[in-house]
Coordinates of C-alpha atoms in Angstrom, one line a residue:
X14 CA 291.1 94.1 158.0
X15 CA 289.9 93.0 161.2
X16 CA 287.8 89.6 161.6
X17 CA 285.9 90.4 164.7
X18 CA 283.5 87.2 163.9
X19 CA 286.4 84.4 163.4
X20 CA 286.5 82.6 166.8
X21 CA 288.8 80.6 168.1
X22 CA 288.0 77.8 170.7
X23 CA 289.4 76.2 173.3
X24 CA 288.2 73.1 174.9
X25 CA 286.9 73.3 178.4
X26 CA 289.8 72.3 181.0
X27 CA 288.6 71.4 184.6
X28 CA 289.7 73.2 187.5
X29 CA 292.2 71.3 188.3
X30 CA 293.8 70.7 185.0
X31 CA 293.6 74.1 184.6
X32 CA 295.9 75.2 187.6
X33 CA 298.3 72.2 187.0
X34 CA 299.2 73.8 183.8
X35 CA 298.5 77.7 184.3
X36 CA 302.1 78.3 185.6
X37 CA 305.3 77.3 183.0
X38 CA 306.8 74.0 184.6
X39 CA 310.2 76.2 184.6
X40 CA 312.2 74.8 187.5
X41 CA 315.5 76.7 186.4
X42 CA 313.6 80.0 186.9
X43 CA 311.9 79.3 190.2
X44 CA 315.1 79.3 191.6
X45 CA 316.0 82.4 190.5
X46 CA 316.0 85.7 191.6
X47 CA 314.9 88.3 189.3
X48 CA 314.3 92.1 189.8
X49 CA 310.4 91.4 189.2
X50 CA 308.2 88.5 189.2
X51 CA 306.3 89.7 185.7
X52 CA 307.3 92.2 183.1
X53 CA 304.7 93.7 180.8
X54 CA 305.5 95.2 177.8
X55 CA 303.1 96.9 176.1
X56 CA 301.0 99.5 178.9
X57 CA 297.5 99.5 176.3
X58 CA 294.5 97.8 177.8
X59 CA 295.4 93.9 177.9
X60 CA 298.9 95.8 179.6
X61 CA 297.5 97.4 182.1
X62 CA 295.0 95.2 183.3
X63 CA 297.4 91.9 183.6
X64 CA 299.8 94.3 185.6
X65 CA 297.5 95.4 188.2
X66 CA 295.5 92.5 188.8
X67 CA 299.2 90.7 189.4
X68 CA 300.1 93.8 191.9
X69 CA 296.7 93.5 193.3
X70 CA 298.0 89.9 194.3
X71 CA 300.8 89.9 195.4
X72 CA 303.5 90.2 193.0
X73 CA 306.0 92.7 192.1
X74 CA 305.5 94.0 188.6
X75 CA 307.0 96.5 186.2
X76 CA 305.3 98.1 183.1
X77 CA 306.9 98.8 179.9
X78 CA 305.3 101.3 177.9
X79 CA 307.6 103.4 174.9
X80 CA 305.7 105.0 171.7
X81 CA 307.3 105.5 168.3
X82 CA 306.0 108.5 166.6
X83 CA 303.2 107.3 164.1
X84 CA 305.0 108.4 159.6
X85 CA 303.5 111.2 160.2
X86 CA 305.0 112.0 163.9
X87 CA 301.7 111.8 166.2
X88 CA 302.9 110.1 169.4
X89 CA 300.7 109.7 172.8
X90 CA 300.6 108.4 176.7
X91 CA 300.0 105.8 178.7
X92 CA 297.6 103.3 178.2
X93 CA 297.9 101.8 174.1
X94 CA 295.8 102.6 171.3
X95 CA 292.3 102.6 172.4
X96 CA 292.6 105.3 174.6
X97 CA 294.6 107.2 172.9
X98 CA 293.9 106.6 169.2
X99 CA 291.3 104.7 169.4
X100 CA 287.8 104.2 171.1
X101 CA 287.9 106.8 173.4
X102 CA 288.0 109.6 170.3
X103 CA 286.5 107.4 167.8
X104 CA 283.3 107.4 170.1
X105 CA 283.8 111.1 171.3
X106 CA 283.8 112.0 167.9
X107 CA 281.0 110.0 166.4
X108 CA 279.4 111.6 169.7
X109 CA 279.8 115.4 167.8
X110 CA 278.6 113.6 164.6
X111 CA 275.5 112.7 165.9
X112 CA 275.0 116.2 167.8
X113 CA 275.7 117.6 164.3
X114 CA 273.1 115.4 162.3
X115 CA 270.2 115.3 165.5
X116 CA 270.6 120.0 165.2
X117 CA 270.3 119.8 161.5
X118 CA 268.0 116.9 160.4
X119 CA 266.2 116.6 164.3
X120 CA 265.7 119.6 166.4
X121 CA 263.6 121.8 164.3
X122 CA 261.1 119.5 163.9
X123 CA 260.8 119.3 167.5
X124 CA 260.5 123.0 168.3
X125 CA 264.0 123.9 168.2
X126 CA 264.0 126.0 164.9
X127 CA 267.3 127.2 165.4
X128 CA 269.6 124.7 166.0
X129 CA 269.0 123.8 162.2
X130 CA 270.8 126.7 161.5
X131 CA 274.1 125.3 163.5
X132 CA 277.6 126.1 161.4
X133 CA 279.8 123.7 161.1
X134 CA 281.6 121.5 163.6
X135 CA 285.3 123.8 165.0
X136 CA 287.6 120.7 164.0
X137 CA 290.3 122.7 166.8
X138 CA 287.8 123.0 169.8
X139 CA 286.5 119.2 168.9
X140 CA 290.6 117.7 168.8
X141 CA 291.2 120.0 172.1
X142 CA 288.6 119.2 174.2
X143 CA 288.7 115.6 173.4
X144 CA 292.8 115.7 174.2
X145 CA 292.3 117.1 177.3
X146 CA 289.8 114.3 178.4
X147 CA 292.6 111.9 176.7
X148 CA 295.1 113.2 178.8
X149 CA 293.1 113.3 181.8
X150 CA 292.9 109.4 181.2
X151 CA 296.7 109.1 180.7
X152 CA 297.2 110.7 184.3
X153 CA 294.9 108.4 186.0
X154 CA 296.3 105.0 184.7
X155 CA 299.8 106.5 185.8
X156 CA 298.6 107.4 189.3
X157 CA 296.7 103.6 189.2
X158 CA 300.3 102.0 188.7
X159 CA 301.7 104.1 191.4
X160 CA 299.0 103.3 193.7
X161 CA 299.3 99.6 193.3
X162 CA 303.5 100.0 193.1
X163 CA 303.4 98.9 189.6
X164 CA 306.9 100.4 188.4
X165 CA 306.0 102.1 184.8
X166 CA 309.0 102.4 182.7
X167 CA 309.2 104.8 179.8
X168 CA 311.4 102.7 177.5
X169 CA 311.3 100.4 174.6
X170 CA 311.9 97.3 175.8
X171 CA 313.6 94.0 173.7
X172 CA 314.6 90.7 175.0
X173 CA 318.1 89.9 175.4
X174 CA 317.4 86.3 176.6
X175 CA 313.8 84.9 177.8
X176 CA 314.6 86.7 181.6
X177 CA 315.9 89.7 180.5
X178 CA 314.8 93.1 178.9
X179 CA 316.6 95.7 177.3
X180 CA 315.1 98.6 177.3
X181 CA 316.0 101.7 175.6
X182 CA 314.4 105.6 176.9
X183 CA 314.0 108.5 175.3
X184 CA 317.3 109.7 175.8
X185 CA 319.2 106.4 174.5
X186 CA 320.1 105.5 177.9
X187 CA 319.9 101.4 177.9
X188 CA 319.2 99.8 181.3
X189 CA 318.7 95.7 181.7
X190 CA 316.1 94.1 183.7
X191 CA 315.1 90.5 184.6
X192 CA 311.9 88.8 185.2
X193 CA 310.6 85.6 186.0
X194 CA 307.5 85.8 183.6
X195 CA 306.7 87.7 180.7
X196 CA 303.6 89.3 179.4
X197 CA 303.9 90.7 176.1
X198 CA 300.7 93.2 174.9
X199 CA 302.4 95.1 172.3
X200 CA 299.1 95.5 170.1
X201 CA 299.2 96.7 166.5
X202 CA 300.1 99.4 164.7
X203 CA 298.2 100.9 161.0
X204 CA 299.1 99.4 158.1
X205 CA 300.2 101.9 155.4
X206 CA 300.4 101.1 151.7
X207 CA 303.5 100.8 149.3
X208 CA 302.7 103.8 147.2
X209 CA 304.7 106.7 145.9
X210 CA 303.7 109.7 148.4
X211 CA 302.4 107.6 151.2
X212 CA 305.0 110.0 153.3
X213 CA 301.4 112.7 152.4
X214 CA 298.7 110.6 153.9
X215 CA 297.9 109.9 157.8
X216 CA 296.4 107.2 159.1
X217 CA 294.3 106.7 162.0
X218 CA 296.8 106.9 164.8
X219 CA 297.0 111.0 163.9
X220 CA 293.5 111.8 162.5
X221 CA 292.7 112.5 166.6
X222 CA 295.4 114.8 167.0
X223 CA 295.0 116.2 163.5
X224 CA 295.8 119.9 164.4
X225 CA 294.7 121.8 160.8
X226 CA 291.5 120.9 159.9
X227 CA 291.2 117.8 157.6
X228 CA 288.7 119.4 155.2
X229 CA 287.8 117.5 151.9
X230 CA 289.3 113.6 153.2
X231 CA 289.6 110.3 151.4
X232 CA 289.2 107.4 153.5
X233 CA 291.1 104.4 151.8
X234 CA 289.9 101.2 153.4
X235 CA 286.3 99.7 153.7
X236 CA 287.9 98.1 157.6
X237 CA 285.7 99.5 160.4
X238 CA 288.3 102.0 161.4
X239 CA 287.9 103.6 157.7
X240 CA 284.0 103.2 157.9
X241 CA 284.3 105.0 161.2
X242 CA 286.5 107.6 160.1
X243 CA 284.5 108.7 157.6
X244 CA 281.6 108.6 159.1
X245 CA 282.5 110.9 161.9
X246 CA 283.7 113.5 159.2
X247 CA 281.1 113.6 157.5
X248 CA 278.9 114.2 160.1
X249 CA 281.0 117.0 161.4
X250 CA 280.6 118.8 158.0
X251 CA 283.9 117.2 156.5
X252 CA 282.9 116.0 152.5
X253 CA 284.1 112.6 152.9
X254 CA 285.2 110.0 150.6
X255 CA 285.8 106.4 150.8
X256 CA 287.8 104.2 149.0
X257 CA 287.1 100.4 148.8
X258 CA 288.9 98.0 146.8
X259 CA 286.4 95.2 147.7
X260 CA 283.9 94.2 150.1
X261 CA 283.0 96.1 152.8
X262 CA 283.7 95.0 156.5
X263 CA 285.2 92.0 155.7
X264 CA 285.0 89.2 158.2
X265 CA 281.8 90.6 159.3
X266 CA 278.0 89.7 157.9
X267 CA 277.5 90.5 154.4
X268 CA 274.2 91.9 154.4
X269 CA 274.3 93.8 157.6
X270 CA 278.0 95.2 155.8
X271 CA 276.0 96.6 152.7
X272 CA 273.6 98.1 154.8
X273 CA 275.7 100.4 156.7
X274 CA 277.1 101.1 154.0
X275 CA 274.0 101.9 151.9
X276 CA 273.1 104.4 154.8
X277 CA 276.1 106.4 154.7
X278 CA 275.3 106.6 151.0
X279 CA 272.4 108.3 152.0
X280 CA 274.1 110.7 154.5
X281 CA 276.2 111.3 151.5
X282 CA 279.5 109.8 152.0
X283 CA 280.7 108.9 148.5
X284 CA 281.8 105.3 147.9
X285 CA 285.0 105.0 145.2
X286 CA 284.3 101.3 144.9
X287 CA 287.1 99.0 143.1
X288 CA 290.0 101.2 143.4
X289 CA 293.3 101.4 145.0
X290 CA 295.5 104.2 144.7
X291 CA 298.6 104.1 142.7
X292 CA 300.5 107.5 143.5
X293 CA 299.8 110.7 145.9
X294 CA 301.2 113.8 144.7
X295 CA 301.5 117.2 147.3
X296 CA 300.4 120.1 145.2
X297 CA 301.2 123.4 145.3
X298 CA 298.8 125.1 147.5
X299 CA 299.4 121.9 150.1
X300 CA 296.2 119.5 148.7
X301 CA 296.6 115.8 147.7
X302 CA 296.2 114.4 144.3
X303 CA 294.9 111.0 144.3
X304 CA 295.8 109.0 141.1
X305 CA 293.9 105.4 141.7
X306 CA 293.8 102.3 139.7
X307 CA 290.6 99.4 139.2
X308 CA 291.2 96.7 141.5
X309 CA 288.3 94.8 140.0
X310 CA 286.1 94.2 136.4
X311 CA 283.5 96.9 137.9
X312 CA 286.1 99.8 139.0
X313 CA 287.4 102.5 137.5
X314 CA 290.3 104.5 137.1
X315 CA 290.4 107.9 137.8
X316 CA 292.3 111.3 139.8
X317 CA 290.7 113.2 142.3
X318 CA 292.4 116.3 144.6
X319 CA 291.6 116.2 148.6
X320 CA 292.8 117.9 151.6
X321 CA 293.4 114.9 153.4
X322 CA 294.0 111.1 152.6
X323 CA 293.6 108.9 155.3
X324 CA 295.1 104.9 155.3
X325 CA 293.1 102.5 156.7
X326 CA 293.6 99.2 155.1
X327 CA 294.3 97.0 157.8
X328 CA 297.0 96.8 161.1
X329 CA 300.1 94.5 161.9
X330 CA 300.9 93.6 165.6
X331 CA 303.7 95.1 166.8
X332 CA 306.3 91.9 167.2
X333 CA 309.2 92.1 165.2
X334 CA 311.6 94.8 166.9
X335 CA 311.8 93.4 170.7
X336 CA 313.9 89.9 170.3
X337 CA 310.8 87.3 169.8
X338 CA 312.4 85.7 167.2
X339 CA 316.0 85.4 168.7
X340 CA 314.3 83.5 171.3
X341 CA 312.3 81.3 169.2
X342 CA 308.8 82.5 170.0
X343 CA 306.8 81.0 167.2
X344 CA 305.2 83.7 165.1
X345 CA 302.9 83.8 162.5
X346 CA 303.8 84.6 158.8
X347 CA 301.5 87.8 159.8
X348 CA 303.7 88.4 162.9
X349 CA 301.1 87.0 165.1
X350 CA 302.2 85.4 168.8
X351 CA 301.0 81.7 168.3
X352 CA 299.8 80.3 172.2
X353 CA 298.3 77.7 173.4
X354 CA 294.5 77.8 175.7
X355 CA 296.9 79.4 178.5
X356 CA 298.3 82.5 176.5
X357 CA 301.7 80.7 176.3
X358 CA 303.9 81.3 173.4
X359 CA 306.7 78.6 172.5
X360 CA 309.0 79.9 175.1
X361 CA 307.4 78.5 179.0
X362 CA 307.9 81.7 180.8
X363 CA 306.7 84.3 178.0
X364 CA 302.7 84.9 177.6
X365 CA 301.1 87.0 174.9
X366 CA 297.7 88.2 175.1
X367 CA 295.4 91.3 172.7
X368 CA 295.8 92.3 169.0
X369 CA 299.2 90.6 168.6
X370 CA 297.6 86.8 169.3
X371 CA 297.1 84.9 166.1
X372 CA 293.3 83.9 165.7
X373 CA 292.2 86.2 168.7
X374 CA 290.5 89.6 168.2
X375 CA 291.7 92.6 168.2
X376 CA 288.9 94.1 170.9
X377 CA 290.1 96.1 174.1
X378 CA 288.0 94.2 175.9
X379 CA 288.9 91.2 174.9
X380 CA 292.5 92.4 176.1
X381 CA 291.5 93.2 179.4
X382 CA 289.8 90.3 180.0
X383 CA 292.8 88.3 178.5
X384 CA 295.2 90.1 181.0
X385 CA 293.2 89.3 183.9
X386 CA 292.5 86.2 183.2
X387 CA 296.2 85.3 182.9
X388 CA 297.0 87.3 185.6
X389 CA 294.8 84.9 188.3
X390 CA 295.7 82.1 186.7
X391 CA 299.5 83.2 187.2
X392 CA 299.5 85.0 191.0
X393 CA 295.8 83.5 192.0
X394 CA 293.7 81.0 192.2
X395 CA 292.3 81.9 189.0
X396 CA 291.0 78.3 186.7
X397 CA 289.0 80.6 184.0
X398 CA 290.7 80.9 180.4
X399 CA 290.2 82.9 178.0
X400 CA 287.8 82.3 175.0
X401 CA 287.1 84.0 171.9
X402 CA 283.2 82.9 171.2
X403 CA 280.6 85.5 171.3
X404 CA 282.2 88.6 171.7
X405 CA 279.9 91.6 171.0
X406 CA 281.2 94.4 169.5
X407 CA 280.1 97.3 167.2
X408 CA 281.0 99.5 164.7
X409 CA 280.2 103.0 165.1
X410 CA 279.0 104.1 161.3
X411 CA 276.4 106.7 161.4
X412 CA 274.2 104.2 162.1
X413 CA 275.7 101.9 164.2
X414 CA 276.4 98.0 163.2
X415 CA 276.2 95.9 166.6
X416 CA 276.9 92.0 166.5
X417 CA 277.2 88.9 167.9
X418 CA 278.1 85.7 167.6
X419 CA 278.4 84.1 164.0
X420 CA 277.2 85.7 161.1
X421 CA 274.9 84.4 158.4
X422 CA 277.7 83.1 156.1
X423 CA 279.5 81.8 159.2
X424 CA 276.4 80.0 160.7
X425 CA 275.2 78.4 157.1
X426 CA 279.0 77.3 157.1
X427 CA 279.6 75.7 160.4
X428 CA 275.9 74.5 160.5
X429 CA 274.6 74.4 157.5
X430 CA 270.7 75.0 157.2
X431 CA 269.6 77.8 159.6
X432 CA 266.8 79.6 160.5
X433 CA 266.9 84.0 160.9
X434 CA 264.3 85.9 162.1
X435 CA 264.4 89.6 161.0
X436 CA 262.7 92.9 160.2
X437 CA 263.3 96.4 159.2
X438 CA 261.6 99.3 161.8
X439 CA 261.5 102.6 162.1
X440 CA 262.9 103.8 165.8
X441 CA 260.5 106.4 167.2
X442 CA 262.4 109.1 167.4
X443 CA 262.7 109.3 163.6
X444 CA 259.1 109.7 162.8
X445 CA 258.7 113.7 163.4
X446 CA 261.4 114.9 161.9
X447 CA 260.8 112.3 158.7
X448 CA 264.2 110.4 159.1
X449 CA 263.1 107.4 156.7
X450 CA 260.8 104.2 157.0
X451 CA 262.2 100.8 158.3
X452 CA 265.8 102.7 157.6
X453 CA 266.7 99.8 160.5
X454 CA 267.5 96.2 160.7
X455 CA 267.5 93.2 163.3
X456 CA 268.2 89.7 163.0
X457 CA 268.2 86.6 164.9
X458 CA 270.0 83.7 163.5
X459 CA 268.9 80.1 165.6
X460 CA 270.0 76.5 165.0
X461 CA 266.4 75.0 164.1
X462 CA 267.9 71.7 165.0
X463 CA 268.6 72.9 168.8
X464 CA 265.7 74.4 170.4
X465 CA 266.6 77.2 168.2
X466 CA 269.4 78.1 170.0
X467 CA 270.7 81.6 169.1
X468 CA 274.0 81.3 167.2
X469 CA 274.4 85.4 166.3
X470 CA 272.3 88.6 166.4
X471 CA 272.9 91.5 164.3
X472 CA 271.5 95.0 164.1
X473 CA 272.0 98.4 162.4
X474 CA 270.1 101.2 164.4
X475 CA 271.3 104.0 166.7
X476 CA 272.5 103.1 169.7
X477 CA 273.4 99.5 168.6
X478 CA 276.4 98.8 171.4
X479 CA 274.0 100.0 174.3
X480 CA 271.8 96.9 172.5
X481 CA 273.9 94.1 172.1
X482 CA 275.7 94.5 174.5
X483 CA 272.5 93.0 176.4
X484 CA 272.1 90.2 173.8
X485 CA 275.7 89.5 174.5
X486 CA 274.6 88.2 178.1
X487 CA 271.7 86.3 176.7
X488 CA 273.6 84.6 173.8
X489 CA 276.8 83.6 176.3
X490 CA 274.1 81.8 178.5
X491 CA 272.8 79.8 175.4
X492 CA 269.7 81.4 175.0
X493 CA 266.9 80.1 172.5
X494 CA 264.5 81.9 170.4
X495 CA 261.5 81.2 172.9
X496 CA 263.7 83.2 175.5
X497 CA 263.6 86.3 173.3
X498 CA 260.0 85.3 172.6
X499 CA 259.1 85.0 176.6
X500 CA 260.8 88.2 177.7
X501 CA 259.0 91.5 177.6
X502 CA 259.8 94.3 175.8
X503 CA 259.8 98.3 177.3
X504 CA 258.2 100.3 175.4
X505 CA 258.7 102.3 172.9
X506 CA 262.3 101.9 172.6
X507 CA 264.3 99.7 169.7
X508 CA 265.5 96.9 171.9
X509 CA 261.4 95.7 171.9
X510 CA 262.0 95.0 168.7
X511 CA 264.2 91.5 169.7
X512 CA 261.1 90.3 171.4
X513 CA 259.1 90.2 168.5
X514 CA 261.1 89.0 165.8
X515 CA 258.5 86.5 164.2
X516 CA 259.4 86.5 160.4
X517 CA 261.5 84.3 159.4
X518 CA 263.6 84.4 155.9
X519 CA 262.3 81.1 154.8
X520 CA 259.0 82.4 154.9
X521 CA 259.9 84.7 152.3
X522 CA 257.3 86.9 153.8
X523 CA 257.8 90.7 154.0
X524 CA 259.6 92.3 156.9
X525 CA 259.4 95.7 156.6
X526 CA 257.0 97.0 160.2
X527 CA 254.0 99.4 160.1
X528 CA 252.8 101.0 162.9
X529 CA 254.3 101.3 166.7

């Protein structure tokens, strides 16, 4: 499961200390001549980004990009998971969810009578249109490399020594290349379980390109990419199941965790909570049966047939098939690349940056920053590095989960006692069509012993990202609870709502909101 929250933290290097020891002290390969001055491998986000801001100055850069099929034989273009199994669909299709739920539960109560009456979701004309806008992305990051003389290079690459790449094409063909750096952005792959009848399930690297409809689906996972998943089907019309063999959302805040998950209750995603399954059979007539096991005192044991079982319990970064450990780069026991504050493995002229760095996260735009970042420091002028404190993100539930910095557990950890402001509201927009009272939360956690600086904000409403991704700049500037406080709010929109946060959990008093 993902830790989006654990941070990592590197001290802050002057300029100058930072450019004497952005570039490897390799004197042996300064002499050199190699066919490039960086090879990437790996053409995802944190890929692409390092290559053409290296291009962009000045050096000459080839791209290695080569996708194994996925178990269930799903492959994709240019430019890593996000794009292609990732965000971009994930987002387009909790896009159609929402259309879905606003026609049903909305529209008719604001003078659209017969939009209630919409059928369901066509799973075919959802996956095709949202290919073609895939693909039209795949085209353009092709024709960015070409532009900026970036060679792309369809292959699997592996190291034969620490300036030299194998890589391996389509066809078998082998063809060697040399370097004088290294970037290696390989990102992760799903992980899938050691089950009899795993070969039946997908994961999320095909649910996107899923060509039959997925019908009746088990989601096995409570990760954000399960949570996701099924809440997008259901949405769509899709009875969805999830199975969780713990605690939802691990890594992330407790509270704000059960509450997402108590919504999609609601919208009636079913929650098989303490169980893992033990065996998948294919039936007769093509439908999965589920045998599961109780992973805990309070699960159960139990069968259940579905259409569709989808695995998502977790990824593994993509490391151990392209010659890291024959050159002694030092990875983790989970296959992570371990670097130092300059995205150096153990090997000078080799970086790693993305989801395969050990205590990073695995964000896309964390990535691109990452690659960029390293790029400057490498071909520019560039002093910044790259940190991993107060990165926003969100997770696209029905009602989406937006965060930033440390959660509750995390803050009453590092700081011990701690102040949160909160409240549940009701967004405007769901009070004609009788969506629910204070169905929404919002909290400020502050340091009382420093000013009341903000150490994390959460919140669970629609449109969460668009939120904090705003708070994100406040809280990376070190804002304090009197800068919320002193800043006025537009109304009537949720975002208001961070400007008035004035009950605080030690009060005990109530925070449910009445009127506007």
């Amino acid at each position: 499961t993902v830790s989006v929250l654990y941070c990592v933290f590197w001290p802050m290097a002057d300029k100058e200390a930072v450019r004497a020891a952005a570039v490897d002290p390799d004197t042996d390969g300064q002499l050199a001549e190699f066919d490039f001055d960086l090879a990437i491998i790996g053409g995802g986000s944190g890929g692409l980004a390092a290559g053409k801001k290296a291009a962009d100055l000045g050096a000459k850069v080839a791209l290695f990009d080569f996708v194994n099929p996925s178990p269930a034989g799903t492959t994709w273009g240019l430019g890593g998971t996000c794009v292609n199994v990732g965000c971009i669909p994930k987002k387009l299709m909790h896009q159609a969810a929402l259309l879905g739920e606003a026609a049903k539960h909305s529209a008719p109560h604001f003078g659209w009578p017969e939009a209630g009456e919409a059928h369901q979701c066509d799973w075919s004309t959802l996956v095709g249109n949202v290919t073609n806008h895939i693909k039209s992305l795949n085209f353009g990051y092709r024709t960015e490399l070409m532009k900026r003389s970036v060679k792309y290079i369809n292959a699997y690459a592996r190291f034969v020594d620490r300036y030299t790449l194998e890589a391996t094409d389509k066809k078998g063909e082998k063809t060697k290349y040399t370097a004088r750096r290294f970037i290696v952005a390989t990102g992760g792959r799903p992980t899938l379980l050691d089950i009899p009848g795993v070969e039946h399930c997908i994961s999320s690297d095909d649910i996107f390109k899923l060509k039959q409809d997925p019908g009746k689906t088990l989601c096995v996972g409570a990760s954000y990419v399960s949570l996701e998943c099924a809440g997008f089907l259901n949405g769509i019309g899709r009875e969805t199941a999830v199975m969780m063999r713990s605690i939802p959302l691990r890594g992330f805040d407790q509270q704000m965790a059960a509450l997402a998950v108590g919504h999609m209750e609601k919208c009636g995603i079913r929650f098989i909570k303490g169980a893992v399954p033990s065996k998948i059979e294919k039936l007769d007539d093509g439908k999965l049966k589920v045998t599961y096991a109780a992973s805990n005192d309070e699960g159960m044991a139990g069968e259940e047939v579905f259409d569709t079982v989808l695995l998502a319990v977790g990824r593994k970064p993509e490391t151990k098939a392209i010659g890291l450990n024959d050159l002694g780069v030092e990875l983790s026991k989970s296959g992570h690349v371990v670097i130092d504050a300059y995205d150096r493995t153990s090997v000078a002229n080799i970086y790693a940056i993305g989801d395969i760095v050990q205590g990073g996260l695995e964000l896309t735009p964390v990535a691109i920053a990452a690659g960029k970042r390293l790029a400057d420091r490498l071909f520019g002028k560039g002093t910044q590095l790259m940190t991993y404190n107060d990165v926003p993100t969100t997770v696209f539930t029905p009602l989406e989960y937006g965060a930033v910095g440390l959660s509750e557990e995390d803050a009453q950890a590092k700081y011990g006692f701690i102040e949160v402001y909160h409240t549940y509201f009701t967004p405007l927009e769901w009070t004609v069509p009788h969506l629910g009272d204070n169905g929404c939360y919002m909290k400020l956690i502050v340091n009382p012993f420093d000013n009341e600086r903000v150490l994390g904000f959460h919140i669970l409403s629609p449109n969460a990202g668009e939120i904090t991704q705003a708070v994100g700049v406040a809280i990376t500037c070190k804002a304090t609870k009197a800068d919320f406080d002193n800043t006025i709010g537009i109304h009537p929109v949720i975002a208001e709502t961070m400007c008035d946060l004035h009950i605080s959990k030690s009060s005990g008093d109530d925070p449910t909101k009445t009127g506007c």
